[in-house]
Coordinates of C-alpha atoms in Angstrom, one line a residue:
V1 CA -217.1 75.2 43.1
L2 CA -214.0 73.2 42.0
R3 CA -214.7 69.5 41.4
V4 CA -211.9 67.0 40.9
D5 CA -213.0 63.8 39.2
K6 CA -211.7 60.3 38.7
L7 CA -211.2 59.2 35.1
D8 CA -214.7 57.7 35.1
G9 CA -216.2 61.0 36.0
A10 CA -216.9 60.1 39.6
P11 CA -216.1 63.0 42.0
L12 CA -212.8 62.6 43.9
A13 CA -213.0 65.8 45.9
I14 CA -214.9 69.1 46.0
A15 CA -213.7 72.6 47.1
F16 CA -216.3 75.3 47.5
R17 CA -215.8 79.0 48.2
Y18 CA -218.4 81.2 50.0
S19 CA -218.1 84.6 51.6
C20 CA -219.9 84.8 54.9
H21 CA -218.8 84.9 58.6
T22 CA -219.3 81.5 60.3
V23 CA -221.1 83.0 63.3
T24 CA -224.6 81.4 63.3
L25 CA -223.9 79.9 66.8
G26 CA -223.0 83.3 68.3
P27 CA -221.4 84.3 71.6
K28 CA -223.9 82.6 73.9
T29 CA -222.6 79.1 73.2
N30 CA -219.1 77.7 73.9
R31 CA -219.6 74.8 71.5
I32 CA -216.7 74.0 69.2
S33 CA -218.3 73.9 65.8
P34 CA -217.5 74.4 62.0
D35 CA -220.8 76.3 61.9
Y36 CA -222.8 76.3 58.7
A37 CA -219.7 75.3 56.7
G38 CA -219.8 71.9 58.5
A39 CA -223.5 71.4 57.8
A40 CA -222.8 72.2 54.1
R41 CA -220.0 69.7 54.0
T42 CA -222.2 67.0 55.5
V43 CA -224.8 67.5 52.8
I44 CA -222.2 67.3 50.1
E45 CA -220.2 64.3 51.4
R46 CA -223.2 62.2 52.1
T47 CA -224.6 62.8 48.6
L48 CA -221.4 62.6 46.5
G49 CA -219.4 60.2 48.7
C50 CA -216.2 62.2 48.5
P51 CA -214.3 64.7 50.8
S52 CA -215.2 68.4 50.5
L53 CA -213.3 71.5 51.6
F54 CA -214.8 74.8 52.5
L55 CA -212.9 77.9 51.5
Q56 CA -213.7 81.1 53.2
G57 CA -214.0 84.1 50.8
C58 CA -214.3 87.9 51.4
A59 CA -216.5 87.8 54.5
G60 CA -215.1 90.9 56.2
N61 CA -218.4 92.8 55.9
V62 CA -220.8 89.9 55.4
N63 CA -222.8 88.1 58.2
P64 CA -225.3 85.3 57.7
A65 CA -228.9 86.1 56.8
T66 CA -229.8 85.0 60.3
G67 CA -227.4 87.4 61.8
I68 CA -225.0 86.5 64.7
G69 CA -226.6 83.7 66.7
Q70 CA -228.3 84.6 70.0
D71 CA -229.5 81.2 71.2
P72 CA -227.9 80.0 74.5
D73 CA -226.0 76.8 74.7
N74 CA -228.8 75.0 76.4
S75 CA -231.4 75.9 73.8
P76 CA -232.7 73.1 71.5
L77 CA -232.6 75.7 68.7
V78 CA -228.9 76.5 69.0
R79 CA -228.1 74.4 65.9
E80 CA -231.1 75.4 63.8
D81 CA -229.8 78.3 61.8
K82 CA -226.4 76.5 61.3
N83 CA -228.1 73.5 59.8
R84 CA -230.6 75.5 57.7
L85 CA -228.0 77.8 56.1
G86 CA -225.6 74.8 55.7
Q87 CA -228.2 72.8 53.9
M88 CA -229.0 75.8 51.6
L89 CA -225.3 76.2 50.8
G90 CA -224.6 72.5 50.4
G91 CA -227.6 72.2 48.1
E92 CA -226.3 74.9 45.9
V93 CA -222.9 73.2 45.7
L94 CA -224.6 70.0 44.6
K95 CA -226.6 71.9 42.1
V96 CA -223.4 73.3 40.6
C97 CA -221.7 70.0 40.7
S98 CA -224.5 68.4 38.7
T99 CA -223.9 70.8 35.8
L100 CA -220.2 69.6 35.4
R101 CA -219.2 66.7 33.2
T102 CA -215.6 65.6 32.8
Q103 CA -215.7 62.2 31.2
R104 CA -218.2 62.6 28.5
R105 CA -220.1 65.3 26.5
R106 CA -223.3 65.5 24.6
K107 CA -223.0 65.1 20.8
E108 CA -224.9 67.3 18.3
P109 CA -228.6 66.2 18.5
K110 CA -230.2 64.1 15.7
L111 CA -233.7 64.6 14.5
V112 CA -235.7 61.3 14.7
Q113 CA -239.0 60.7 13.2
S114 CA -241.0 57.8 14.6
V115 CA -244.6 58.0 15.9
A116 CA -243.5 61.5 17.0
V117 CA -240.7 63.8 15.8
Y118 CA -238.1 64.4 18.5
W119 CA -234.4 65.2 19.1
L120 CA -232.1 62.3 20.0
F121 CA -229.3 63.2 22.4
E122 CA -226.3 60.9 22.5
Y123 CA -223.0 61.2 24.3
E124 CA -219.3 60.7 23.4
D125 CA -216.3 60.3 25.6
I126 CA -214.0 63.2 26.3
P127 CA -210.5 62.1 25.4
P128 CA -207.8 62.8 28.1
G129 CA -206.2 66.1 27.6
K130 CA -202.5 67.0 28.1
A131 CA -201.0 66.9 31.5
G132 CA -201.8 70.1 33.3
T133 CA -199.6 72.3 35.4
I134 CA -200.2 74.2 38.7
R135 CA -198.2 77.4 39.0
V136 CA -197.7 79.1 42.3
A137 CA -196.6 82.6 43.0
E138 CA -196.0 84.2 46.4
K139 CA -195.2 87.9 47.0
L140 CA -193.9 89.2 50.2
M141 CA -195.2 92.7 50.9
E142 CA -194.4 95.3 53.5
L143 CA -196.7 98.3 54.1
P144 CA -196.8 100.9 56.9
L145 CA -199.6 101.3 59.5
T146 CA -201.1 104.7 60.3
P147 CA -198.5 106.8 62.3
F148 CA -198.8 106.8 66.0
P149 CA -200.2 109.9 67.7
P150 CA -198.1 111.8 70.2
L151 CA -196.6 109.6 72.9
A152 CA -198.5 111.4 75.7
E153 CA -201.8 110.5 74.0
V154 CA -200.8 106.9 73.7
Q155 CA -199.8 106.8 77.3
R156 CA -203.1 108.3 78.4
E157 CA -204.9 105.7 76.3
R158 CA -203.0 102.9 78.1
E159 CA -203.8 104.3 81.5
E160 CA -207.5 104.6 80.6
W161 CA -207.7 100.9 79.6
G162 CA -205.9 99.9 82.8
V163 CA -208.5 101.7 84.9
K164 CA -211.4 100.1 82.9
L165 CA -209.9 96.7 83.6
A166 CA -209.4 97.3 87.3
N167 CA -213.0 98.6 87.6
A168 CA -214.5 95.6 85.7
K169 CA -212.8 93.2 88.1
K170 CA -213.7 95.3 91.1
R171 CA -217.4 95.2 90.2
G172 CA -217.4 91.5 89.4
A173 CA -218.1 92.0 85.8
R174 CA -219.2 88.8 83.8
E175 CA -216.4 86.9 82.2
W176 CA -217.1 87.9 78.6
D177 CA -217.2 91.6 79.7
W178 CA -213.9 91.7 81.5
R179 CA -212.2 89.5 79.0
V180 CA -213.0 92.1 76.3
V181 CA -211.6 94.8 78.4
K182 CA -208.5 92.6 79.1
R183 CA -208.0 92.3 75.4
F184 CA -208.0 96.0 74.8
D185 CA -205.8 96.6 77.8
T186 CA -203.2 94.2 76.3
W187 CA -203.5 96.1 73.0
A188 CA -202.9 99.4 74.7
Q189 CA -199.8 98.1 76.4
L190 CA -198.5 96.7 73.1
R191 CA -199.3 100.0 71.3
L192 CA -197.4 102.0 74.0
E193 CA -194.3 99.8 73.7
A194 CA -194.4 100.0 69.9
A195 CA -194.9 103.8 70.0
K196 CA -191.9 104.2 72.4
N197 CA -189.6 101.8 70.4
G198 CA -190.5 102.8 66.9
P199 CA -190.3 103.0 64.0
N200 CA -193.1 105.4 63.3
P201 CA -195.0 104.4 61.2
L202 CA -194.6 100.8 62.0
P203 CA -194.2 98.5 58.9
V204 CA -196.1 95.1 58.6
Q205 CA -195.0 92.2 56.5
F206 CA -197.3 89.7 54.9
S207 CA -197.5 87.4 51.9
L208 CA -200.0 87.1 49.0
T209 CA -200.3 83.7 47.2
V210 CA -201.7 82.8 43.8
F211 CA -202.4 79.3 42.5
D212 CA -202.8 79.2 38.7
L213 CA -204.6 76.2 37.2
G214 CA -205.1 77.6 33.7
E215 CA -208.7 78.9 33.5
I216 CA -208.9 78.8 37.3
A217 CA -206.9 80.8 39.9
F218 CA -206.9 81.0 43.7
V219 CA -205.9 84.2 45.4
A220 CA -205.1 83.9 49.1
A221 CA -204.5 86.9 51.5
P222 CA -204.0 87.0 55.3
F223 CA -206.9 89.4 55.9
E224 CA -210.6 89.6 56.5
L225 CA -211.2 91.0 53.1
M226 CA -214.3 93.1 52.2
S227 CA -216.9 91.7 49.8
E228 CA -216.2 94.7 47.4
T229 CA -212.5 93.6 47.3
G230 CA -213.3 90.1 46.1
M231 CA -215.9 91.3 43.5
A232 CA -213.4 93.8 42.1
L233 CA -210.6 91.2 41.8
R234 CA -212.9 88.7 40.2
A235 CA -214.2 91.3 37.7
A236 CA -210.6 92.4 36.7
S237 CA -209.0 89.0 36.7
P238 CA -207.8 87.6 33.4
K239 CA -208.9 84.1 34.6
R240 CA -212.3 82.6 33.7
H241 CA -212.8 81.6 37.4
T242 CA -211.1 83.3 40.3
F243 CA -211.5 82.1 43.9
V244 CA -210.6 85.0 46.2
L245 CA -209.8 83.7 49.7
G246 CA -209.3 85.6 52.9
Y247 CA -208.1 84.2 56.3
S248 CA -205.1 82.5 54.5
N249 CA -201.6 81.9 55.7
G250 CA -202.1 83.7 58.9
M251 CA -204.3 86.7 59.8
I252 CA -203.4 90.4 60.0
S253 CA -206.7 92.1 60.5
Y254 CA -209.6 93.3 58.5
L255 CA -208.5 95.0 55.3
P256 CA -210.8 98.1 54.9
T257 CA -211.4 99.6 51.4
P258 CA -210.9 103.4 51.2
E259 CA -214.6 103.8 51.5
V260 CA -214.9 101.7 54.6
S261 CA -212.0 103.5 56.1
R262 CA -213.6 106.8 55.4
E263 CA -216.8 105.6 57.0
G264 CA -214.9 104.7 60.2
G265 CA -216.8 101.5 61.0
M266 CA -215.7 98.6 63.1
E267 CA -213.5 97.1 60.4
S268 CA -211.2 100.2 60.3
K269 CA -211.5 101.7 63.8
L270 CA -211.9 98.8 66.1
A271 CA -210.9 95.5 64.6
Y272 CA -207.2 96.2 64.5
K273 CA -207.2 96.6 68.3
A274 CA -208.9 93.2 68.7
Y275 CA -206.2 91.7 66.4
L276 CA -203.5 93.4 68.6
L277 CA -202.1 95.6 65.8
P278 CA -200.4 98.6 67.4
S279 CA -201.9 101.0 64.9
E280 CA -204.8 101.3 62.3
L281 CA -204.6 99.9 58.8
P282 CA -204.7 102.8 56.4
G283 CA -207.4 102.8 53.7
D284 CA -204.8 103.0 50.9
W285 CA -203.5 99.4 51.6
E286 CA -206.4 97.8 49.8
P287 CA -205.9 99.4 46.3
V288 CA -202.2 98.6 46.5
I289 CA -202.8 94.9 47.4
K290 CA -205.4 94.6 44.7
Q291 CA -203.0 95.9 42.1
E292 CA -200.3 93.5 43.2
V293 CA -202.7 90.6 43.1
L294 CA -203.7 91.5 39.5
K295 CA -200.0 91.7 38.5
M296 CA -199.5 88.2 39.8
L297 CA -202.6 86.8 38.0
K298 CA -201.5 88.4 34.7
G299 CA -197.8 87.3 35.2

Protein backbone atom coordinates (compact mmCIF):
# COMPACT_ATOMS: atom_id res chain seq x y z
CA VAL A 1 0.00 0.00 0.00
CA LEU A 2 1.19 3.52 -0.83
CA ARG A 3 -0.73 6.28 0.95
CA VAL A 4 -0.27 9.93 0.02
CA ASP A 5 -1.50 12.33 2.73
CA LYS A 6 -2.37 15.97 3.10
CA LEU A 7 -0.32 18.00 5.59
CA ASP A 8 -2.89 17.32 8.32
CA GLY A 9 -2.51 13.55 7.87
CA ALA A 10 -5.80 13.03 6.02
CA PRO A 11 -5.41 10.61 3.08
CA LEU A 12 -5.24 12.26 -0.32
CA ALA A 13 -4.89 9.08 -2.42
CA ILE A 14 -4.19 5.37 -2.05
CA ALA A 15 -2.36 3.03 -4.42
CA PHE A 16 -2.41 -0.68 -3.64
CA ARG A 17 -0.71 -3.58 -5.37
CA TYR A 18 -1.98 -7.16 -5.39
CA SER A 19 -1.05 -10.12 -7.60
CA CYS A 20 -4.07 -12.05 -8.82
CA HIS A 21 -5.97 -12.41 -12.10
CA THR A 22 -9.22 -10.42 -12.11
CA VAL A 23 -11.34 -13.34 -13.34
CA THR A 24 -13.98 -13.93 -10.65
CA LEU A 25 -16.75 -13.21 -13.17
CA GLY A 26 -15.47 -15.77 -15.67
CA PRO A 27 -16.30 -16.50 -19.32
CA LYS A 28 -20.06 -17.05 -18.91
CA THR A 29 -20.82 -13.37 -18.42
CA ASN A 30 -20.37 -10.48 -20.82
CA ARG A 31 -20.50 -7.85 -18.09
CA ILE A 32 -17.92 -5.06 -18.26
CA SER A 33 -16.47 -5.06 -14.76
CA PRO A 34 -13.33 -4.14 -12.78
CA ASP A 35 -13.87 -7.48 -10.98
CA TYR A 36 -12.67 -7.80 -7.36
CA ALA A 37 -10.37 -4.76 -7.76
CA GLY A 38 -13.42 -2.54 -8.21
CA ALA A 39 -15.11 -3.98 -5.13
CA ALA A 40 -11.92 -3.36 -3.14
CA ARG A 41 -11.75 0.26 -4.32
CA THR A 42 -15.35 0.80 -3.25
CA VAL A 43 -14.54 -0.34 0.31
CA ILE A 44 -11.44 1.88 0.48
CA GLU A 45 -12.95 5.01 -1.04
CA ARG A 46 -16.17 4.89 0.98
CA THR A 47 -14.18 4.53 4.20
CA LEU A 48 -11.30 6.96 3.61
CA GLY A 49 -13.04 9.42 1.28
CA CYS A 50 -10.20 9.61 -1.23
CA PRO A 51 -9.45 8.07 -4.65
CA SER A 52 -7.70 4.70 -4.80
CA LEU A 53 -5.76 3.01 -7.58
CA PHE A 54 -5.38 -0.75 -8.01
CA LEU A 55 -2.00 -1.87 -9.37
CA GLN A 56 -1.83 -5.39 -10.77
CA GLY A 57 1.27 -7.27 -9.67
CA CYS A 58 2.76 -10.58 -10.82
CA ALA A 59 -0.42 -12.54 -11.49
CA GLY A 60 0.78 -14.71 -14.38
CA ASN A 61 0.29 -17.94 -12.43
CA VAL A 62 -2.12 -16.73 -9.72
CA ASN A 63 -5.90 -17.14 -9.91
CA PRO A 64 -8.42 -16.12 -7.23
CA ALA A 65 -9.11 -18.52 -4.36
CA THR A 66 -12.59 -18.97 -5.88
CA GLY A 67 -11.12 -19.94 -9.24
CA ILE A 68 -12.33 -18.56 -12.58
CA GLY A 69 -15.99 -17.69 -12.21
CA GLN A 70 -18.52 -20.16 -13.63
CA ASP A 71 -21.78 -18.35 -12.83
CA PRO A 72 -23.83 -17.38 -15.90
CA ASP A 73 -24.76 -13.79 -16.64
CA ASN A 74 -28.34 -14.21 -15.44
CA SER A 75 -27.38 -15.78 -12.11
CA PRO A 76 -28.05 -13.74 -8.95
CA LEU A 77 -24.70 -15.08 -7.66
CA VAL A 78 -22.61 -13.71 -10.53
CA ARG A 79 -21.23 -10.87 -8.36
CA GLU A 80 -20.82 -12.82 -5.12
CA ASP A 81 -17.19 -13.93 -5.38
CA LYS A 82 -16.19 -10.58 -6.88
CA ASN A 83 -17.64 -8.70 -3.91
CA ARG A 84 -16.42 -11.14 -1.24
CA LEU A 85 -12.81 -11.13 -2.46
CA GLY A 86 -12.89 -7.37 -3.09
CA GLN A 87 -14.09 -6.73 0.45
CA MET A 88 -11.33 -8.98 1.83
CA LEU A 89 -8.68 -7.10 -0.16
CA GLY A 90 -10.14 -3.66 0.57
CA GLY A 91 -10.31 -4.52 4.27
CA GLU A 92 -6.65 -5.50 4.28
CA VAL A 93 -5.71 -2.22 2.58
CA LEU A 94 -7.62 -0.30 5.26
CA LYS A 95 -5.83 -2.31 7.93
CA VAL A 96 -2.43 -1.38 6.49
CA CYS A 97 -3.47 2.26 6.04
CA SER A 98 -4.43 2.44 9.70
CA THR A 99 -0.84 1.64 10.71
CA LEU A 100 0.57 4.64 8.81
CA ARG A 101 1.02 8.04 10.47
CA THR A 102 2.49 10.97 8.56
CA GLN A 103 1.61 14.10 10.58
CA ARG A 104 2.44 13.01 14.15
CA ARG A 105 4.26 10.26 16.03
CA ARG A 106 4.06 8.79 19.50
CA LYS A 107 6.54 10.18 22.01
CA GLU A 108 8.43 8.10 24.52
CA PRO A 109 5.88 6.89 27.12
CA LYS A 110 5.82 8.32 30.64
CA LEU A 111 5.13 6.29 33.75
CA VAL A 112 2.24 7.85 35.67
CA GLN A 113 1.20 6.86 39.19
CA SER A 114 -2.30 7.73 40.26
CA VAL A 115 -4.84 5.26 41.65
CA ALA A 116 -3.11 2.83 39.30
CA VAL A 117 0.31 2.81 37.67
CA TYR A 118 0.14 3.11 33.90
CA TRP A 119 2.03 4.35 30.86
CA LEU A 120 0.97 7.68 29.38
CA PHE A 121 1.35 7.93 25.62
CA GLU A 122 1.52 11.42 24.13
CA TYR A 123 2.03 12.53 20.54
CA GLU A 124 4.21 15.14 18.89
CA ASP A 125 3.99 16.65 15.42
CA ILE A 126 6.32 15.39 12.71
CA PRO A 127 8.13 18.39 11.19
CA PRO A 128 7.99 18.63 7.39
CA GLY A 129 10.97 17.00 5.72
CA LYS A 130 13.00 18.18 2.78
CA ALA A 131 11.38 18.28 -0.63
CA GLY A 132 11.51 14.80 -2.13
CA THR A 133 12.37 13.70 -5.63
CA ILE A 134 11.01 11.06 -7.97
CA ARG A 135 13.55 9.53 -10.31
CA VAL A 136 12.33 7.68 -13.39
CA ALA A 137 14.42 5.31 -15.47
CA GLU A 138 13.38 3.54 -18.65
CA LYS A 139 15.30 0.83 -20.46
CA LEU A 140 14.53 -0.29 -24.00
CA MET A 141 15.38 -3.96 -24.45
CA GLU A 142 15.40 -6.29 -27.45
CA LEU A 143 15.43 -10.06 -27.07
CA PRO A 144 14.98 -12.88 -29.62
CA LEU A 145 12.05 -15.27 -29.65
CA THR A 146 12.54 -19.02 -30.06
CA PRO A 147 13.72 -19.78 -33.65
CA PHE A 148 11.04 -20.86 -36.12
CA PRO A 149 10.86 -24.54 -37.07
CA PRO A 150 11.31 -25.51 -40.78
CA LEU A 151 9.00 -23.56 -43.09
CA ALA A 152 7.17 -26.71 -44.19
CA GLU A 153 6.17 -27.37 -40.57
CA VAL A 154 4.89 -23.81 -40.14
CA GLN A 155 2.93 -24.13 -43.41
CA ARG A 156 1.36 -27.39 -42.24
CA GLU A 157 0.38 -25.79 -38.94
CA ARG A 158 -1.28 -22.93 -40.80
CA GLU A 159 -3.28 -25.36 -42.96
CA GLU A 160 -4.40 -27.36 -39.91
CA TRP A 161 -5.84 -24.30 -38.19
CA GLY A 162 -7.57 -23.25 -41.42
CA VAL A 163 -9.29 -26.65 -41.58
CA LYS A 164 -10.30 -26.45 -37.90
CA LEU A 165 -11.88 -23.02 -38.45
CA ALA A 166 -13.78 -24.18 -41.53
CA ASN A 167 -15.08 -27.25 -39.68
CA ALA A 168 -16.13 -25.18 -36.67
CA LYS A 169 -18.20 -22.86 -38.85
CA LYS A 170 -19.62 -25.77 -40.84
CA ARG A 171 -20.92 -27.60 -37.77
CA GLY A 172 -22.35 -24.39 -36.28
CA ALA A 173 -20.02 -24.24 -33.30
CA ARG A 174 -20.89 -21.93 -30.43
CA GLU A 175 -19.52 -18.41 -30.78
CA TRP A 176 -16.97 -18.77 -27.97
CA ASP A 177 -15.69 -21.99 -29.59
CA TRP A 178 -15.21 -20.75 -33.14
CA ARG A 179 -13.79 -17.41 -31.96
CA VAL A 180 -11.02 -19.27 -30.13
CA VAL A 181 -10.25 -21.26 -33.28
CA LYS A 182 -10.34 -18.01 -35.28
CA ARG A 183 -7.78 -16.49 -32.91
CA PHE A 184 -5.35 -19.37 -33.43
CA ASP A 185 -5.98 -19.36 -37.19
CA THR A 186 -5.01 -15.67 -37.23
CA TRP A 187 -1.92 -16.51 -35.16
CA ALA A 188 -0.90 -19.28 -37.58
CA GLN A 189 -1.19 -16.89 -40.51
CA LEU A 190 0.97 -14.26 -38.78
CA ARG A 191 3.49 -16.94 -37.81
CA LEU A 192 3.77 -18.15 -41.41
CA GLU A 193 4.33 -14.61 -42.70
CA ALA A 194 7.00 -13.97 -40.06
CA ALA A 195 8.74 -17.27 -40.80
CA LYS A 196 8.81 -16.48 -44.52
CA ASN A 197 10.03 -12.90 -44.16
CA GLY A 198 12.47 -13.34 -41.25
CA PRO A 199 14.62 -12.66 -39.43
CA ASN A 200 14.93 -15.97 -37.64
CA PRO A 201 14.90 -15.75 -34.65
CA LEU A 202 12.55 -12.77 -34.56
CA PRO A 203 13.53 -10.00 -32.07
CA VAL A 204 10.98 -8.24 -29.85
CA GLN A 205 11.43 -4.75 -28.39
CA PHE A 206 9.93 -3.66 -25.09
CA SER A 207 10.62 -1.20 -22.28
CA LEU A 208 11.15 -1.57 -18.54
CA THR A 209 10.36 1.33 -16.21
CA VAL A 210 11.47 2.08 -12.65
CA PHE A 211 10.09 4.87 -10.44
CA ASP A 212 12.38 5.62 -7.49
CA LEU A 213 10.86 7.42 -4.49
CA GLY A 214 13.72 6.87 -2.04
CA GLU A 215 12.72 3.93 0.15
CA ILE A 216 9.98 2.98 -2.30
CA ALA A 217 10.32 1.86 -5.92
CA PHE A 218 7.90 0.83 -8.63
CA VAL A 219 9.00 -1.63 -11.32
CA ALA A 220 6.80 -1.86 -14.42
CA ALA A 221 7.06 -4.46 -17.20
CA PRO A 222 4.79 -5.25 -20.19
CA PHE A 223 4.33 -8.93 -19.31
CA GLU A 224 2.15 -11.25 -17.30
CA LEU A 225 4.87 -11.86 -14.74
CA MET A 226 5.04 -15.04 -12.66
CA SER A 227 4.67 -14.70 -8.89
CA GLU A 228 8.18 -16.14 -8.46
CA THR A 229 9.59 -13.27 -10.53
CA GLY A 230 7.98 -10.67 -8.31
CA MET A 231 9.09 -12.33 -5.08
CA ALA A 232 12.67 -12.69 -6.33
CA LEU A 233 12.86 -9.02 -7.36
CA ARG A 234 11.42 -7.83 -4.05
CA ALA A 235 13.89 -9.97 -2.11
CA ALA A 236 16.89 -8.73 -4.09
CA SER A 237 15.84 -5.07 -4.37
CA PRO A 238 17.94 -2.50 -2.46
CA LYS A 239 14.72 -0.62 -1.68
CA ARG A 240 12.77 -1.09 1.53
CA HIS A 241 9.51 -1.43 -0.43
CA THR A 242 9.38 -2.53 -4.08
CA PHE A 243 6.11 -2.67 -6.02
CA VAL A 244 6.61 -5.07 -8.97
CA LEU A 245 3.92 -4.47 -11.60
CA GLY A 246 3.02 -6.45 -14.69
CA TYR A 247 0.65 -5.47 -17.52
CA SER A 248 2.33 -2.05 -17.80
CA ASN A 249 3.03 0.10 -20.87
CA GLY A 250 1.58 -2.47 -23.26
CA MET A 251 1.48 -6.28 -23.13
CA ILE A 252 3.83 -8.76 -24.83
CA SER A 253 2.76 -12.09 -23.33
CA TYR A 254 3.31 -14.22 -20.26
CA LEU A 255 6.95 -14.18 -19.14
CA PRO A 256 7.75 -17.77 -18.11
CA THR A 257 10.52 -18.46 -15.65
CA PRO A 258 13.06 -21.10 -16.75
CA GLU A 259 11.19 -23.61 -14.54
CA VAL A 260 7.80 -22.78 -16.08
CA SER A 261 9.34 -22.99 -19.55
CA ARG A 262 10.70 -26.46 -18.82
CA GLU A 263 7.36 -27.60 -17.41
CA GLY A 264 5.70 -26.56 -20.66
CA GLY A 265 2.47 -25.22 -19.20
CA MET A 266 -0.02 -22.78 -20.67
CA GLU A 267 2.17 -19.76 -19.87
CA SER A 268 5.00 -20.98 -22.12
CA LYS A 269 3.42 -23.21 -24.78
CA LEU A 270 0.02 -21.68 -25.46
CA ALA A 271 -0.22 -18.09 -24.24
CA TYR A 272 2.13 -16.59 -26.83
CA LYS A 273 -0.26 -17.81 -29.53
CA ALA A 274 -3.21 -16.09 -27.86
CA TYR A 275 -1.10 -12.90 -27.71
CA LEU A 276 -0.37 -13.32 -31.45
CA LEU A 277 3.40 -13.62 -30.99
CA PRO A 278 4.87 -15.50 -33.96
CA SER A 279 7.06 -17.69 -31.75
CA GLU A 280 7.52 -18.83 -28.16
CA LEU A 281 9.18 -16.73 -25.46
CA PRO A 282 12.33 -18.59 -24.35
CA GLY A 283 12.72 -19.37 -20.67
CA ASP A 284 16.02 -17.47 -20.53
CA TRP A 285 14.33 -14.06 -21.00
CA GLU A 286 13.17 -13.88 -17.38
CA PRO A 287 16.63 -14.04 -15.70
CA VAL A 288 17.97 -11.42 -18.13
CA ILE A 289 15.05 -9.07 -17.43
CA LYS A 290 15.38 -9.53 -13.66
CA GLN A 291 19.09 -8.71 -13.86
CA GLU A 292 18.36 -5.55 -15.85
CA VAL A 293 15.68 -4.43 -13.40
CA LEU A 294 18.05 -4.86 -10.45
CA LYS A 295 20.67 -2.77 -12.25
CA MET A 296 18.09 -0.02 -12.70
CA LEU A 297 17.06 -0.21 -9.02
CA LYS A 298 20.67 -0.03 -7.83
CA GLY A 299 21.63 2.68 -10.31
